[in-house]
Amino acid sequence: MLSLTAPLQDAGGLRAGDQVELSGVLYTARDAAHQRFNQLIKAGEPLPFPLEGAVIYYVGPCPAKPGEPIGSAGPTTSCRMDGLTIPLLERGLKGTIGKGGRSPEVVEALKKYKAVYFAAVGGAAALIAQRIKKVEVLAYPDLGPEAVHRLTVERFPAIVAIDSAGNSIYEQGVAKYRHPSLKEAN
Amino acid sequence: MKVIEYQDIVAQIKKACFKANCQLPEDVAAALKKARQKEVSPLGRDVLDTILENTEIARKKSMALCQDTGMVVVFADVGQDVTIRGGLLSDAVDEGVRRAYREYYFRNSVVADPINRKNTGDNTPAVLHVSLVEGDQLRFSVAPKGFGSENMSALTMLKPAQGVQGIKDFVLETVLKAGGNPCPPIIIGVGIGGTMEKAALIAKRATLREVGSENPQPHLAELEEELLELVNKSGIGPQGFGGGQTALAVFVDTFATHIAGLPVAVSINCHAARHVEVIL
């Protein structure tokens, strides 16, 4: 188990399959927030948070009960953000956290900009919520659960799913355990 | 004639939404534990441990198992000898959903219009499927459905000559395309026959069957076993990280169909296969 601090200084040493615990600051954004980020980039305006070294967590949490920082908060499917991720990687984003594979274009961009993609366990939302200590709304409160939040996390559990060399557990892991009779399938 | 009060339906739906979202059904939990024993990938075993630990935390803290508390799907089997007093069945179901999602701090994930996409703010409307049946009971299956898995479901209209092989190929193709997205290990409902919409409906309802139960029709029980074995050869494994436990169960349901057709629907549910049965 590797301990990491977010924002990330350098993601180059991480390898696909590494289990990690992230502490520090994560930013939340999903489909709608990503569309707004890309509009800001096109207009030459700054994003709601500094992208340098940043880690974005794809999550739309449940509302917090009184006295709690957040409700259940597991990852959403990352591929919905694929088409909107590369401009952020170009501008310094070092990590994204979600579930499921990424497009070949995103994998190439991870290599080019030396960034990584982490997977959190989909559905482990109550467990993950225990590792989120503080939540602030940074932007777009009109988006409700899809607003951009600044999360302070301690020992947030994740797995390096695609590393900055382009290795992917979705490819390597599945190939390793695929039955020989299905090797031709893809 | 039996009278069932609108307010009783509201209360029962509300309770079912709570239970479904916070307490994983025993059959699914048992299947996950069995999958943990059988999984060959060490990372896959760690993932299953995390999932099992999550179910404990959710139950103890009355938190949602998954932040995607879904769009609520309700199958209502209404006995012909039942009268509902005090309002419409669909209003009662929506009111139960509304109260549950507000009171238990579940996420509101429903937009009023698929084009304009404005959140309704109370997770209504539910998707309600009503059947008229014999008797004087009102039976509900309440199943909040997350869209990580719903988005991976698929339907095809095969040619009759494609037969069982065509069905197997389509199920496998759908599971391979889905990869890690629907949060494997998944539960797969396969609806075969009827018309396009009938196939989809029986596929969805099939996902609610008790895990470990056998299809009463021997040829379908055999098909279920073969399909489960096939998808677990895919190598996708827990969360798509690789492994042998891609699906916990495959359930097949069929309906009469047309001489010219073979509709096949594949409904995918995630490992948080939430559903609660209620009888009034």
Short mmCIF file of C-alpha atoms in Angstrom, two decimals:
data_model
loop_
_atom_site.label_atom_id
_atom_site.label_comp_id
_atom_site.label_asym_id
_atom_site.label_seq_id
_atom_site.Cartn_x
_atom_site.Cartn_y
_atom_site.Cartn_z
CA MET A 1 0.00 0.00 0.00
CA LEU A 2 1.47 3.36 -1.07
CA SER A 3 0.65 6.63 0.69
CA LEU A 4 0.23 9.60 -1.65
CA THR A 5 -0.44 13.27 -1.10
CA ALA A 6 -2.75 15.19 -3.42
CA PRO A 7 -2.15 17.50 -5.27
CA LEU A 8 0.44 15.16 -6.79
CA GLN A 9 4.03 16.28 -7.34
CA ASP A 10 4.97 13.48 -9.68
CA ALA A 11 2.93 10.54 -10.88
CA GLY A 12 5.77 8.94 -12.84
CA GLY A 13 6.66 6.34 -10.21
CA LEU A 14 3.18 4.84 -9.97
CA ARG A 15 2.48 1.54 -11.75
CA ALA A 16 -0.81 0.02 -12.86
CA GLY A 17 -2.04 -2.33 -10.14
CA ASP A 18 -0.50 -0.36 -7.23
CA GLN A 19 -2.90 0.02 -4.33
CA VAL A 20 -2.68 3.52 -2.86
CA GLU A 21 -4.16 5.72 -0.16
CA LEU A 22 -4.51 9.39 -1.02
CA SER A 23 -4.47 12.12 1.58
CA GLY A 24 -4.86 15.83 0.93
CA VAL A 25 -7.17 17.63 -1.46
CA LEU A 26 -9.35 16.25 -4.26
CA TYR A 27 -11.74 18.20 -6.47
CA THR A 28 -15.06 16.74 -7.58
CA ALA A 29 -16.45 17.13 -11.09
CA ARG A 30 -18.77 15.14 -13.35
CA ASP A 31 -20.33 15.57 -16.77
CA ALA A 32 -21.93 19.00 -16.35
CA ALA A 33 -18.94 20.57 -14.52
CA HIS A 34 -16.56 19.24 -17.18
CA GLN A 35 -18.66 20.90 -19.88
CA ARG A 36 -18.35 24.20 -18.01
CA PHE A 37 -14.57 23.75 -17.54
CA ASN A 38 -14.18 23.33 -21.28
CA GLN A 39 -16.26 26.44 -21.94
CA LEU A 40 -13.99 28.41 -19.55
CA ILE A 41 -10.88 27.08 -21.28
CA LYS A 42 -12.26 28.10 -24.69
CA ALA A 43 -13.03 31.57 -23.33
CA GLY A 44 -9.51 31.84 -21.85
CA GLU A 45 -10.86 32.13 -18.31
CA PRO A 46 -9.49 30.46 -15.15
CA LEU A 47 -11.00 27.28 -13.69
CA PRO A 48 -12.50 27.26 -10.16
CA PHE A 49 -9.33 25.56 -8.80
CA PRO A 50 -5.63 25.38 -9.79
CA LEU A 51 -5.04 22.45 -12.18
CA GLU A 52 -1.32 22.05 -11.50
CA GLY A 53 -0.89 18.64 -9.88
CA ALA A 54 -4.62 18.44 -9.15
CA VAL A 55 -6.59 15.23 -8.76
CA ILE A 56 -10.25 15.19 -9.87
CA TYR A 57 -12.64 12.68 -8.34
CA TYR A 58 -15.63 11.78 -10.53
CA VAL A 59 -18.37 11.66 -7.90
CA GLY A 60 -21.88 12.89 -7.24
CA PRO A 61 -22.29 12.22 -3.53
CA CYS A 62 -25.43 11.69 -1.50
CA PRO A 63 -26.37 14.72 0.62
CA ALA A 64 -24.68 14.93 4.04
CA LYS A 65 -26.75 14.07 7.10
CA PRO A 66 -26.61 16.71 9.85
CA GLY A 67 -23.20 16.58 11.54
CA GLU A 68 -21.56 14.58 8.75
CA PRO A 69 -19.26 16.10 6.07
CA ILE A 70 -20.75 14.07 3.20
CA GLY A 71 -23.09 11.23 2.33
CA SER A 72 -22.16 8.07 0.42
CA ALA A 73 -19.56 9.03 -2.17
CA GLY A 74 -18.35 6.30 -4.54
CA PRO A 75 -16.96 6.82 -8.04
CA THR A 76 -19.02 7.24 -11.20
CA THR A 77 -18.22 5.81 -14.66
CA SER A 78 -15.18 7.67 -16.01
CA CYS A 79 -15.61 7.13 -19.76
CA ARG A 80 -18.39 9.75 -19.81
CA MET A 81 -15.69 12.35 -19.12
CA ASP A 82 -13.21 11.00 -21.72
CA GLY A 83 -13.97 13.61 -24.38
CA LEU A 84 -13.61 16.45 -21.87
CA THR A 85 -10.47 15.32 -19.99
CA ILE A 86 -7.56 15.98 -22.36
CA PRO A 87 -7.70 19.83 -22.20
CA LEU A 88 -7.41 19.50 -18.40
CA LEU A 89 -4.42 17.13 -18.64
CA GLU A 90 -2.78 19.63 -21.03
CA ARG A 91 -3.08 22.26 -18.30
CA GLY A 92 -1.51 20.30 -15.46
CA LEU A 93 -4.12 17.87 -14.13
CA LYS A 94 -2.12 14.91 -12.75
CA GLY A 95 -4.77 12.47 -11.65
CA THR A 96 -8.39 11.45 -12.09
CA ILE A 97 -10.35 8.98 -9.97
CA GLY A 98 -13.38 7.05 -11.20
CA LYS A 99 -14.43 3.59 -12.28
CA GLY A 100 -14.19 1.66 -15.54
CA GLY A 101 -11.77 2.01 -18.45
CA ARG A 102 -10.70 5.09 -20.43
CA SER A 103 -10.54 5.78 -24.16
CA PRO A 104 -7.32 5.20 -26.12
CA GLU A 105 -7.09 8.99 -26.55
CA VAL A 106 -7.11 9.54 -22.78
CA VAL A 107 -4.50 6.78 -22.29
CA GLU A 108 -2.26 8.52 -24.84
CA ALA A 109 -2.74 11.85 -23.06
CA LEU A 110 -1.85 10.24 -19.70
CA LYS A 111 1.45 9.16 -21.28
CA LYS A 112 2.09 12.52 -22.91
CA TYR A 113 1.40 14.59 -19.78
CA LYS A 114 2.75 12.05 -17.26
CA ALA A 115 -0.53 11.69 -15.41
CA VAL A 116 -2.37 8.69 -13.93
CA TYR A 117 -5.89 7.36 -13.71
CA PHE A 118 -6.96 5.84 -10.40
CA ALA A 119 -9.93 3.51 -9.92
CA ALA A 120 -11.92 3.56 -6.71
CA VAL A 121 -14.16 0.57 -5.98
CA GLY A 122 -17.55 1.29 -7.53
CA GLY A 123 -20.32 0.82 -5.01
CA ALA A 124 -18.02 1.14 -1.97
CA ALA A 125 -19.64 4.50 -1.36
CA ALA A 126 -20.30 4.29 2.39
CA LEU A 127 -16.74 3.10 3.04
CA ILE A 128 -15.19 5.85 0.93
CA ALA A 129 -17.33 8.50 2.66
CA GLN A 130 -15.59 7.62 5.95
CA ARG A 131 -12.28 8.82 4.45
CA ILE A 132 -13.64 12.23 3.40
CA LYS A 133 -13.14 14.65 6.27
CA LYS A 134 -14.14 18.05 4.93
CA VAL A 135 -16.27 19.28 2.03
CA GLU A 136 -16.55 22.78 0.59
CA VAL A 137 -18.60 23.83 -2.44
CA LEU A 138 -16.19 25.62 -4.79
CA ALA A 139 -18.36 26.29 -7.83
CA TYR A 140 -21.66 25.64 -9.59
CA PRO A 141 -23.95 25.06 -6.56
CA ASP A 142 -26.82 25.05 -9.08
CA LEU A 143 -25.63 21.60 -10.19
CA GLY A 144 -26.56 20.05 -6.82
CA PRO A 145 -24.71 16.73 -6.43
CA GLU A 146 -22.75 17.60 -9.59
CA ALA A 147 -21.35 20.87 -8.14
CA VAL A 148 -17.57 21.24 -7.86
CA HIS A 149 -16.43 20.44 -4.32
CA ARG A 150 -13.07 20.66 -2.62
CA LEU A 151 -12.67 17.48 -0.57
CA THR A 152 -10.14 17.03 2.20
CA VAL A 153 -9.43 13.30 2.37
CA GLU A 154 -7.43 10.98 4.60
CA ARG A 155 -6.32 7.58 3.34
CA PHE A 156 -8.72 7.59 0.40
CA PRO A 157 -8.42 4.04 -1.06
CA ALA A 158 -7.71 3.69 -4.78
CA ILE A 159 -5.87 1.56 -7.31
CA VAL A 160 -3.60 2.82 -10.06
CA ALA A 161 -5.66 1.64 -13.03
CA ILE A 162 -3.71 3.29 -15.86
CA ASP A 163 -0.20 4.59 -15.27
CA SER A 164 1.80 7.29 -17.04
CA ALA A 165 3.46 4.66 -19.25
CA GLY A 166 0.02 3.68 -20.54
CA ASN A 167 -0.19 0.33 -18.73
CA SER A 168 -3.79 -0.51 -17.87
CA ILE A 169 -5.11 -3.08 -15.41
CA TYR A 170 -8.27 -3.22 -17.49
CA GLU A 171 -6.17 -4.71 -20.30
CA GLN A 172 -3.48 -6.58 -18.39
CA GLY A 173 -5.72 -7.97 -15.65
CA VAL A 174 -8.45 -9.10 -18.01
CA ALA A 175 -5.96 -10.66 -20.46
CA LYS A 176 -4.35 -12.58 -17.61
CA TYR A 177 -7.61 -14.16 -16.44
CA ARG A 178 -9.40 -14.59 -19.78
CA HIS A 179 -10.08 -18.21 -20.64
CA PRO A 180 -8.06 -19.43 -23.66
CA SER A 181 -11.29 -20.27 -25.52
CA LEU A 182 -12.17 -16.55 -25.50
CA LYS A 183 -8.77 -15.13 -26.42
CA GLU A 184 -10.08 -14.06 -29.79
CA ALA A 185 -12.96 -12.10 -28.29
CA ASN A 186 -12.54 -8.44 -27.41
CA MET B 1 -63.05 -6.92 -2.34
CA LYS B 2 -60.15 -5.70 -0.19
CA VAL B 3 -59.52 -2.01 0.42
CA ILE B 4 -55.93 -0.75 0.58
CA GLU B 5 -55.32 2.80 1.72
CA TYR B 6 -53.24 5.26 -0.32
CA GLN B 7 -51.30 6.25 2.82
CA ASP B 8 -50.35 2.65 3.55
CA ILE B 9 -48.84 2.34 0.09
CA VAL B 10 -46.88 5.58 0.60
CA ALA B 11 -45.51 4.31 3.93
CA GLN B 12 -44.55 0.90 2.54
CA ILE B 13 -42.81 2.32 -0.53
CA LYS B 14 -40.88 4.74 1.66
CA LYS B 15 -39.76 1.93 3.94
CA ALA B 16 -38.82 -0.27 0.99
CA CYS B 17 -36.68 2.53 -0.53
CA PHE B 18 -34.79 2.86 2.74
CA LYS B 19 -34.19 -0.86 3.12
CA ALA B 20 -33.23 -1.35 -0.52
CA ASN B 21 -30.66 1.44 -0.50
CA CYS B 22 -29.02 0.67 2.85
CA GLN B 23 -29.28 -3.09 3.32
CA LEU B 24 -27.94 -5.44 0.69
CA PRO B 25 -30.33 -8.42 0.27
CA GLU B 26 -29.10 -11.56 2.06
CA ASP B 27 -28.97 -13.62 -1.13
CA VAL B 28 -26.70 -11.09 -2.84
CA ALA B 29 -24.47 -10.77 0.23
CA ALA B 30 -24.13 -14.57 0.40
CA ALA B 31 -23.24 -14.68 -3.32
CA LEU B 32 -20.57 -12.01 -2.83
CA LYS B 33 -19.03 -14.01 0.02
CA LYS B 34 -19.01 -17.10 -2.16
CA ALA B 35 -17.39 -15.11 -4.97
CA ARG B 36 -14.73 -13.94 -2.51
CA GLN B 37 -13.88 -17.60 -1.80
CA LYS B 38 -13.76 -18.52 -5.48
CA GLU B 39 -11.93 -15.48 -6.88
CA VAL B 40 -8.51 -16.36 -8.29
CA SER B 41 -7.15 -12.80 -8.60
CA PRO B 42 -5.61 -11.36 -5.39
CA LEU B 43 -6.68 -7.83 -6.39
CA GLY B 44 -10.15 -9.18 -7.16
CA ARG B 45 -10.31 -10.66 -3.65
CA ASP B 46 -9.32 -7.30 -2.16
CA VAL B 47 -12.08 -5.61 -4.16
CA LEU B 48 -14.66 -8.12 -2.89
CA ASP B 49 -13.45 -7.57 0.69
CA THR B 50 -13.94 -3.82 0.21
CA ILE B 51 -17.43 -4.37 -1.18
CA LEU B 52 -18.37 -6.62 1.76
CA GLU B 53 -16.97 -4.13 4.27
CA ASN B 54 -19.00 -1.42 2.57
CA THR B 55 -22.23 -3.37 3.08
CA GLU B 56 -21.50 -3.54 6.82
CA ILE B 57 -20.83 0.20 7.10
CA ALA B 58 -23.96 1.04 5.10
CA ARG B 59 -26.14 -1.17 7.28
CA LYS B 60 -24.68 0.06 10.58
CA LYS B 61 -24.76 3.75 9.70
CA SER B 62 -28.01 3.65 7.68
CA MET B 63 -26.12 5.05 4.70
CA ALA B 64 -26.71 4.31 1.04
CA LEU B 65 -24.62 1.35 -0.21
CA CYS B 66 -23.91 3.35 -3.36
CA GLN B 67 -24.16 7.11 -3.89
CA ASP B 68 -26.14 6.34 -7.03
CA THR B 69 -29.39 5.66 -5.24
CA GLY B 70 -30.85 5.24 -8.67
CA MET B 71 -34.08 5.76 -10.45
CA VAL B 72 -36.66 3.73 -8.54
CA VAL B 73 -38.18 0.90 -10.55
CA VAL B 74 -41.35 -0.58 -9.05
CA PHE B 75 -43.14 -3.69 -10.24
CA ALA B 76 -46.67 -3.65 -8.81
CA ASP B 77 -48.76 -6.81 -9.10
CA VAL B 78 -52.26 -5.69 -8.24
CA GLY B 79 -54.84 -8.34 -7.31
CA GLN B 80 -58.09 -7.90 -9.24
CA ASP B 81 -59.98 -7.94 -5.95
CA VAL B 82 -58.13 -4.92 -4.56
CA THR B 83 -59.46 -1.38 -4.39
CA ILE B 84 -57.10 1.48 -3.65
CA ARG B 85 -58.73 4.22 -1.58
CA GLY B 86 -57.55 7.80 -1.24
CA GLY B 87 -55.63 8.39 -4.45
CA LEU B 88 -53.88 6.95 -7.47
CA LEU B 89 -51.41 4.07 -7.19
CA SER B 90 -48.76 5.97 -9.19
CA ASP B 91 -49.10 9.04 -6.95
CA ALA B 92 -48.72 6.88 -3.84
CA VAL B 93 -45.56 5.27 -5.22
CA ASP B 94 -44.04 8.66 -6.11
CA GLU B 95 -44.96 10.10 -2.71
CA GLY B 96 -43.24 7.17 -0.97
CA VAL B 97 -40.12 7.71 -3.09
CA ARG B 98 -40.20 11.49 -2.47
CA ARG B 99 -40.39 11.07 1.33
CA ALA B 100 -37.69 8.39 1.46
CA TYR B 101 -35.16 10.29 -0.63
CA ARG B 102 -35.67 13.50 1.38
CA GLU B 103 -35.72 11.92 4.82
CA TYR B 104 -32.83 9.48 4.38
CA TYR B 105 -30.51 11.84 2.49
CA PHE B 106 -30.40 9.78 -0.70
CA ARG B 107 -29.19 11.40 -3.90
CA ASN B 108 -31.77 12.84 -6.26
CA SER B 109 -30.74 11.49 -9.65
CA VAL B 110 -33.82 12.06 -11.83
CA VAL B 111 -34.17 14.79 -14.46
CA ALA B 112 -37.67 15.78 -15.61
CA ASP B 113 -36.87 15.89 -19.29
CA PRO B 114 -34.13 13.85 -21.02
CA ILE B 115 -33.32 16.76 -23.33
CA ASN B 116 -33.51 19.78 -20.98
CA ARG B 117 -32.21 17.73 -18.04
CA LYS B 118 -33.46 19.69 -15.03
CA ASN B 119 -33.35 17.67 -11.78
CA THR B 120 -36.81 17.09 -10.30
CA GLY B 121 -35.28 17.52 -6.84
CA ASP B 122 -37.10 14.60 -5.20
CA ASN B 123 -36.06 11.57 -7.29
CA THR B 124 -39.54 11.20 -8.78
CA PRO B 125 -41.11 9.94 -10.91
CA ALA B 126 -40.50 6.25 -10.31
CA VAL B 127 -40.73 3.84 -13.23
CA LEU B 128 -43.87 1.87 -12.38
CA HIS B 129 -44.86 -1.38 -14.09
CA VAL B 130 -48.36 -2.49 -13.13
CA SER B 131 -49.80 -5.95 -13.75
CA LEU B 132 -53.29 -7.08 -12.87
CA VAL B 133 -53.20 -10.49 -11.22
CA GLU B 134 -55.53 -12.88 -9.43
CA GLY B 135 -56.37 -12.36 -5.76
CA ASP B 136 -56.67 -9.63 -3.15
CA GLN B 137 -53.04 -8.73 -2.53
CA LEU B 138 -50.91 -5.85 -3.69
CA ARG B 139 -47.31 -6.98 -4.24
CA PHE B 140 -44.46 -4.60 -4.90
CA SER B 141 -40.88 -5.18 -5.96
CA VAL B 142 -38.99 -1.97 -5.26
CA ALA B 143 -35.64 -1.78 -7.04
CA PRO B 144 -33.63 1.47 -7.14
CA LYS B 145 -31.53 1.21 -10.31
CA GLY B 146 -28.15 2.87 -10.73
CA PHE B 147 -27.15 3.96 -14.20
CA GLY B 148 -23.56 2.71 -14.20
CA SER B 149 -25.07 -0.68 -14.92
CA GLU B 150 -28.26 0.49 -16.64
CA ASN B 151 -26.16 2.24 -19.31
CA MET B 152 -24.51 -1.10 -20.15
CA SER B 153 -27.77 -2.97 -20.80
CA ALA B 154 -28.63 -3.81 -24.40
CA LEU B 155 -31.26 -5.28 -26.71
CA THR B 156 -31.13 -6.97 -30.08
CA MET B 157 -33.59 -8.52 -32.50
CA LEU B 158 -31.99 -11.80 -33.62
CA LYS B 159 -33.08 -13.98 -36.50
CA PRO B 160 -34.79 -17.19 -35.34
CA ALA B 161 -32.07 -19.24 -37.07
CA GLN B 162 -29.42 -17.69 -34.80
CA GLY B 163 -30.97 -19.60 -31.90
CA VAL B 164 -29.19 -20.38 -28.65
CA GLN B 165 -25.75 -19.64 -30.13
CA GLY B 166 -26.93 -16.17 -31.17
CA ILE B 167 -28.25 -15.56 -27.65
CA LYS B 168 -24.96 -16.63 -26.05
CA ASP B 169 -22.94 -14.48 -28.44
CA PHE B 170 -25.04 -11.41 -27.68
CA VAL B 171 -24.87 -11.88 -23.90
CA LEU B 172 -21.10 -12.28 -24.06
CA GLU B 173 -20.70 -9.31 -26.42
CA THR B 174 -22.75 -7.13 -24.05
CA VAL B 175 -20.71 -8.17 -21.00
CA LEU B 176 -17.38 -7.64 -22.80
CA LYS B 177 -18.45 -4.22 -24.02
CA ALA B 178 -19.53 -3.28 -20.48
CA GLY B 179 -16.15 -4.25 -18.96
CA GLY B 180 -15.66 -2.67 -15.54
CA ASN B 181 -18.30 0.04 -16.06
CA PRO B 182 -21.35 -1.69 -14.50
CA CYS B 183 -19.43 -2.53 -11.27
CA PRO B 184 -18.88 -6.27 -11.60
CA PRO B 185 -19.51 -8.81 -10.22
CA ILE B 186 -22.83 -8.20 -11.93
CA ILE B 187 -26.22 -9.87 -12.03
CA ILE B 188 -27.53 -10.43 -15.56
CA GLY B 189 -31.17 -10.71 -16.58
CA VAL B 190 -31.79 -12.10 -20.06
CA GLY B 191 -35.24 -11.64 -21.56
CA ILE B 192 -35.90 -13.79 -24.62
CA GLY B 193 -38.96 -13.59 -26.84
CA GLY B 194 -42.12 -11.50 -26.87
CA THR B 195 -41.76 -8.18 -28.68
CA MET B 196 -39.01 -5.60 -28.24
CA GLU B 197 -40.49 -4.04 -25.10
CA LYS B 198 -41.62 -7.35 -23.61
CA ALA B 199 -38.09 -8.74 -23.84
CA ALA B 200 -36.71 -5.67 -22.03
CA LEU B 201 -39.34 -5.90 -19.31
CA ILE B 202 -38.85 -9.59 -18.52
CA ALA B 203 -35.06 -9.13 -18.60
CA LYS B 204 -35.27 -6.36 -16.00
CA ARG B 205 -37.63 -8.32 -13.82
CA ALA B 206 -35.40 -11.41 -14.08
CA THR B 207 -32.56 -9.50 -12.38
CA LEU B 208 -34.70 -9.41 -9.22
CA ARG B 209 -34.83 -13.19 -8.83
CA GLU B 210 -33.24 -14.66 -5.72
CA VAL B 211 -29.57 -15.37 -6.29
CA GLY B 212 -29.04 -19.11 -5.99
CA SER B 213 -32.56 -19.97 -7.16
CA GLU B 214 -32.91 -22.32 -10.10
CA ASN B 215 -35.08 -21.70 -13.13
CA PRO B 216 -38.08 -24.09 -12.92
CA GLN B 217 -37.74 -24.91 -16.62
CA PRO B 218 -34.85 -27.37 -17.09
CA HIS B 219 -33.73 -26.08 -20.49
CA LEU B 220 -33.59 -22.51 -19.15
CA ALA B 221 -31.79 -23.62 -15.97
CA GLU B 222 -29.21 -25.24 -18.23
CA LEU B 223 -28.91 -22.08 -20.35
CA GLU B 224 -28.41 -19.96 -17.22
CA GLU B 225 -25.61 -22.21 -16.06
CA GLU B 226 -23.92 -22.15 -19.46
CA LEU B 227 -24.21 -18.36 -19.72
CA LEU B 228 -22.76 -17.86 -16.22
CA GLU B 229 -19.83 -20.10 -17.05
CA LEU B 230 -19.32 -18.25 -20.34
CA VAL B 231 -19.29 -14.72 -18.91
CA ASN B 232 -17.02 -15.81 -16.07
CA LYS B 233 -14.48 -16.93 -18.68
CA SER B 234 -14.29 -13.32 -19.90
CA GLY B 235 -11.57 -12.45 -17.38
CA ILE B 236 -13.23 -9.11 -16.55
CA GLY B 237 -13.48 -9.92 -12.85
CA PRO B 238 -14.40 -7.67 -9.92
CA GLN B 239 -14.49 -4.02 -11.06
CA GLY B 240 -12.98 -5.02 -14.41
CA PHE B 241 -9.50 -5.41 -12.87
CA GLY B 242 -9.28 -9.02 -14.07
CA GLY B 243 -10.47 -12.21 -12.44
CA GLY B 244 -12.90 -15.08 -12.55
CA GLN B 245 -15.90 -13.53 -10.81
CA THR B 246 -17.49 -11.31 -13.44
CA ALA B 247 -21.11 -12.27 -12.70
CA LEU B 248 -22.82 -13.60 -9.58
CA ALA B 249 -25.80 -14.94 -11.51
CA VAL B 250 -27.50 -15.09 -14.89
CA PHE B 251 -31.29 -15.28 -14.88
CA VAL B 252 -33.24 -16.09 -18.02
CA ASP B 253 -36.91 -15.47 -18.62
CA THR B 254 -38.84 -16.13 -21.79
CA PHE B 255 -42.15 -15.26 -23.42
CA ALA B 256 -43.95 -16.51 -26.52
CA THR B 257 -42.77 -14.75 -29.64
CA HIS B 258 -43.49 -14.29 -33.36
CA ILE B 259 -42.50 -16.87 -35.99
CA ALA B 260 -40.20 -14.28 -37.59
CA GLY B 261 -38.37 -13.06 -34.51
CA LEU B 262 -36.06 -13.73 -31.59
CA PRO B 263 -35.83 -10.60 -29.39
CA VAL B 264 -33.09 -10.75 -26.74
CA ALA B 265 -32.66 -8.15 -23.99
CA VAL B 266 -29.75 -8.14 -21.54
CA SER B 267 -30.40 -6.20 -18.34
CA ILE B 268 -27.30 -5.67 -16.22
CA ASN B 269 -27.37 -4.98 -12.51
CA CYS B 270 -24.35 -4.07 -10.38
CA HIS B 271 -23.18 -5.96 -7.27
CA ALA B 272 -25.35 -3.62 -5.18
CA ALA B 273 -28.39 -5.49 -6.52
CA ARG B 274 -30.97 -3.65 -4.48
CA HIS B 275 -34.52 -4.87 -4.28
CA VAL B 276 -37.19 -5.27 -1.64
CA GLU B 277 -40.48 -7.18 -1.89
CA VAL B 278 -43.56 -5.87 -0.12
CA ILE B 279 -46.98 -7.50 0.22
CA LEU B 280 -50.06 -5.52 1.25
#
